[in-house]
Amino acid sequence: MTLPETDAEILTPAVVSEQRGVVPYDPLQMYLMEIKKFRLLTREEEIELATKVREHNDERAAYILITSNLRLVVKIAMDFHRYWTRNLLDLIQEGNVG
């Protein structure tokens, strides 16, 4: 067994796979894979959904708006991360709450 040498190796948890043994687990990569499941909206779709949320308090429309913009949150967090902070996942989490 070798000891981790970099901060990234130390901070990356490992999961055990029956087929391949210990496999590194990267929470950021897992999150990015998850949010790719939500398609991007057209401008017209965003306007229609926002109208439904505002006028009818439509929770499904709000959910679609939120999930389809998660990639935008990641992009903004990555741009901001370069200048101010070291923990990208915390920044993404705060953006998702906002």
PDB file of C-alpha atoms in Angstrom:
ATOM      1  CA  MET A   1       0.000   0.000   0.000  1.00  0.00           C
ATOM      2  CA  THR A   2       1.328   3.446  -0.906  1.00  0.00           C
ATOM      3  CA  LEU A   3       0.593   6.586   1.036  1.00  0.00           C
ATOM      4  CA  PRO A   4      -1.074   9.530  -0.721  1.00  0.00           C
ATOM      5  CA  GLU A   5       1.376  12.243  -1.697  1.00  0.00           C
ATOM      6  CA  THR A   6      -0.802  15.194  -2.710  1.00  0.00           C
ATOM      7  CA  ASP A   7      -3.707  16.998  -1.068  1.00  0.00           C
ATOM      8  CA  ALA A   8      -5.991  15.775  -3.852  1.00  0.00           C
ATOM      9  CA  GLU A   9      -5.108  12.155  -3.098  1.00  0.00           C
ATOM     10  CA  ILE A  10      -5.623  12.677   0.624  1.00  0.00           C
ATOM     11  CA  LEU A  11      -9.002  14.354   0.153  1.00  0.00           C
ATOM     12  CA  THR A  12     -10.337  11.876  -2.416  1.00  0.00           C
ATOM     13  CA  PRO A  13     -12.268   9.139  -0.604  1.00  0.00           C
ATOM     14  CA  ALA A  14     -12.111   5.615  -1.964  1.00  0.00           C
ATOM     15  CA  VAL A  15     -14.925   3.169  -2.531  1.00  0.00           C
ATOM     16  CA  VAL A  16     -14.538  -0.563  -2.858  1.00  0.00           C
ATOM     17  CA  SER A  17     -15.612  -2.198  -6.090  1.00  0.00           C
ATOM     18  CA  GLU A  18     -15.970  -5.978  -6.063  1.00  0.00           C
ATOM     19  CA  GLN A  19     -14.564  -6.177  -9.576  1.00  0.00           C
ATOM     20  CA  ARG A  20     -11.668  -3.718  -9.346  1.00  0.00           C
ATOM     21  CA  GLY A  21     -10.820  -3.376  -5.653  1.00  0.00           C
ATOM     22  CA  VAL A  22     -10.427   0.130  -4.221  1.00  0.00           C
ATOM     23  CA  VAL A  23     -11.520   2.849  -6.652  1.00  0.00           C
ATOM     24  CA  PRO A  24     -11.088   6.608  -6.080  1.00  0.00           C
ATOM     25  CA  TYR A  25     -14.382   8.421  -5.544  1.00  0.00           C
ATOM     26  CA  ASP A  26     -14.544  12.015  -6.729  1.00  0.00           C
ATOM     27  CA  PRO A  27     -17.692  13.742  -5.450  1.00  0.00           C
ATOM     28  CA  LEU A  28     -17.327  16.614  -7.932  1.00  0.00           C
ATOM     29  CA  GLN A  29     -17.210  14.269 -10.929  1.00  0.00           C
ATOM     30  CA  MET A  30     -20.216  12.359  -9.591  1.00  0.00           C
ATOM     31  CA  TYR A  31     -22.165  15.619  -9.192  1.00  0.00           C
ATOM     32  CA  LEU A  32     -21.242  16.769 -12.698  1.00  0.00           C
ATOM     33  CA  MET A  33     -22.460  13.454 -14.104  1.00  0.00           C
ATOM     34  CA  GLU A  34     -25.736  13.815 -12.200  1.00  0.00           C
ATOM     35  CA  ILE A  35     -26.511  17.348 -13.386  1.00  0.00           C
ATOM     36  CA  LYS A  36     -25.880  16.415 -17.021  1.00  0.00           C
ATOM     37  CA  LYS A  37     -29.109  14.420 -16.815  1.00  0.00           C
ATOM     38  CA  PHE A  38     -31.100  17.663 -16.874  1.00  0.00           C
ATOM     39  CA  ARG A  39     -31.442  19.229 -20.298  1.00  0.00           C
ATOM     40  CA  LEU A  40     -30.833  22.887 -20.977  1.00  0.00           C
ATOM     41  CA  LEU A  41     -33.882  25.043 -21.661  1.00  0.00           C
ATOM     42  CA  THR A  42     -34.502  27.395 -24.539  1.00  0.00           C
ATOM     43  CA  ARG A  43     -35.184  31.032 -23.785  1.00  0.00           C
ATOM     44  CA  GLU A  44     -38.862  30.538 -24.594  1.00  0.00           C
ATOM     45  CA  GLU A  45     -39.110  27.556 -22.236  1.00  0.00           C
ATOM     46  CA  GLU A  46     -37.495  29.542 -19.426  1.00  0.00           C
ATOM     47  CA  ILE A  47     -39.938  32.414 -19.923  1.00  0.00           C
ATOM     48  CA  GLU A  48     -42.913  30.038 -19.983  1.00  0.00           C
ATOM     49  CA  LEU A  49     -41.775  28.218 -16.832  1.00  0.00           C
ATOM     50  CA  ALA A  50     -40.978  31.452 -14.991  1.00  0.00           C
ATOM     51  CA  THR A  51     -44.456  32.740 -15.830  1.00  0.00           C
ATOM     52  CA  LYS A  52     -46.016  29.554 -14.436  1.00  0.00           C
ATOM     53  CA  VAL A  53     -44.006  29.923 -11.247  1.00  0.00           C
ATOM     54  CA  ARG A  54     -44.902  33.581 -10.799  1.00  0.00           C
ATOM     55  CA  GLU A  55     -48.573  33.446 -11.735  1.00  0.00           C
ATOM     56  CA  HIS A  56     -49.591  29.976 -10.539  1.00  0.00           C
ATOM     57  CA  ASN A  57     -46.923  29.114  -7.962  1.00  0.00           C
ATOM     58  CA  ASP A  58     -46.226  25.975 -10.031  1.00  0.00           C
ATOM     59  CA  GLU A  59     -43.735  23.824  -8.083  1.00  0.00           C
ATOM     60  CA  ARG A  60     -43.003  21.519 -11.029  1.00  0.00           C
ATOM     61  CA  ALA A  61     -42.082  24.502 -13.210  1.00  0.00           C
ATOM     62  CA  ALA A  62     -39.823  25.802 -10.429  1.00  0.00           C
ATOM     63  CA  TYR A  63     -38.135  22.400 -10.152  1.00  0.00           C
ATOM     64  CA  ILE A  64     -37.481  22.295 -13.900  1.00  0.00           C
ATOM     65  CA  LEU A  65     -36.051  25.833 -13.860  1.00  0.00           C
ATOM     66  CA  ILE A  66     -33.761  25.032 -10.953  1.00  0.00           C
ATOM     67  CA  THR A  67     -32.464  21.700 -12.216  1.00  0.00           C
ATOM     68  CA  SER A  68     -31.874  22.927 -15.744  1.00  0.00           C
ATOM     69  CA  ASN A  69     -29.680  25.749 -14.435  1.00  0.00           C
ATOM     70  CA  LEU A  70     -27.431  23.682 -12.140  1.00  0.00           C
ATOM     71  CA  ARG A  71     -24.679  23.671 -14.787  1.00  0.00           C
ATOM     72  CA  LEU A  72     -24.755  27.465 -14.807  1.00  0.00           C
ATOM     73  CA  VAL A  73     -24.196  27.441 -11.044  1.00  0.00           C
ATOM     74  CA  VAL A  74     -21.168  25.171 -11.526  1.00  0.00           C
ATOM     75  CA  LYS A  75     -19.741  27.429 -14.242  1.00  0.00           C
ATOM     76  CA  ILE A  76     -20.116  30.549 -12.111  1.00  0.00           C
ATOM     77  CA  ALA A  77     -18.667  28.746  -9.085  1.00  0.00           C
ATOM     78  CA  MET A  78     -15.662  27.599 -11.126  1.00  0.00           C
ATOM     79  CA  ASP A  79     -15.009  31.150 -12.360  1.00  0.00           C
ATOM     80  CA  PHE A  80     -15.344  32.547  -8.830  1.00  0.00           C
ATOM     81  CA  HIS A  81     -13.347  29.673  -7.315  1.00  0.00           C
ATOM     82  CA  ARG A  82     -10.217  30.638  -9.215  1.00  0.00           C
ATOM     83  CA  TYR A  83     -10.002  33.953  -7.408  1.00  0.00           C
ATOM     84  CA  TRP A  84     -11.417  33.586  -3.930  1.00  0.00           C
ATOM     85  CA  THR A  85     -11.822  30.156  -2.476  1.00  0.00           C
ATOM     86  CA  ARG A  86     -10.283  26.712  -2.348  1.00  0.00           C
ATOM     87  CA  ASN A  87     -13.313  24.497  -1.840  1.00  0.00           C
ATOM     88  CA  LEU A  88     -15.274  24.315  -5.077  1.00  0.00           C
ATOM     89  CA  LEU A  89     -17.926  21.924  -3.747  1.00  0.00           C
ATOM     90  CA  ASP A  90     -18.838  24.313  -0.919  1.00  0.00           C
ATOM     91  CA  LEU A  91     -19.135  27.146  -3.413  1.00  0.00           C
ATOM     92  CA  ILE A  92     -21.379  25.066  -5.703  1.00  0.00           C
ATOM     93  CA  GLN A  93     -23.528  24.101  -2.731  1.00  0.00           C
ATOM     94  CA  GLU A  94     -24.002  27.749  -1.752  1.00  0.00           C
ATOM     95  CA  GLY A  95     -24.881  28.602  -5.351  1.00  0.00           C
ATOM     96  CA  ASN A  96     -27.473  25.839  -5.440  1.00  0.00           C
ATOM     97  CA  VAL A  97     -29.087  27.163  -2.268  1.00  0.00           C
ATOM     98  CA  GLY A  98     -29.245  30.655  -3.778  1.00  0.00           C
TER      99      GLY A  98
END
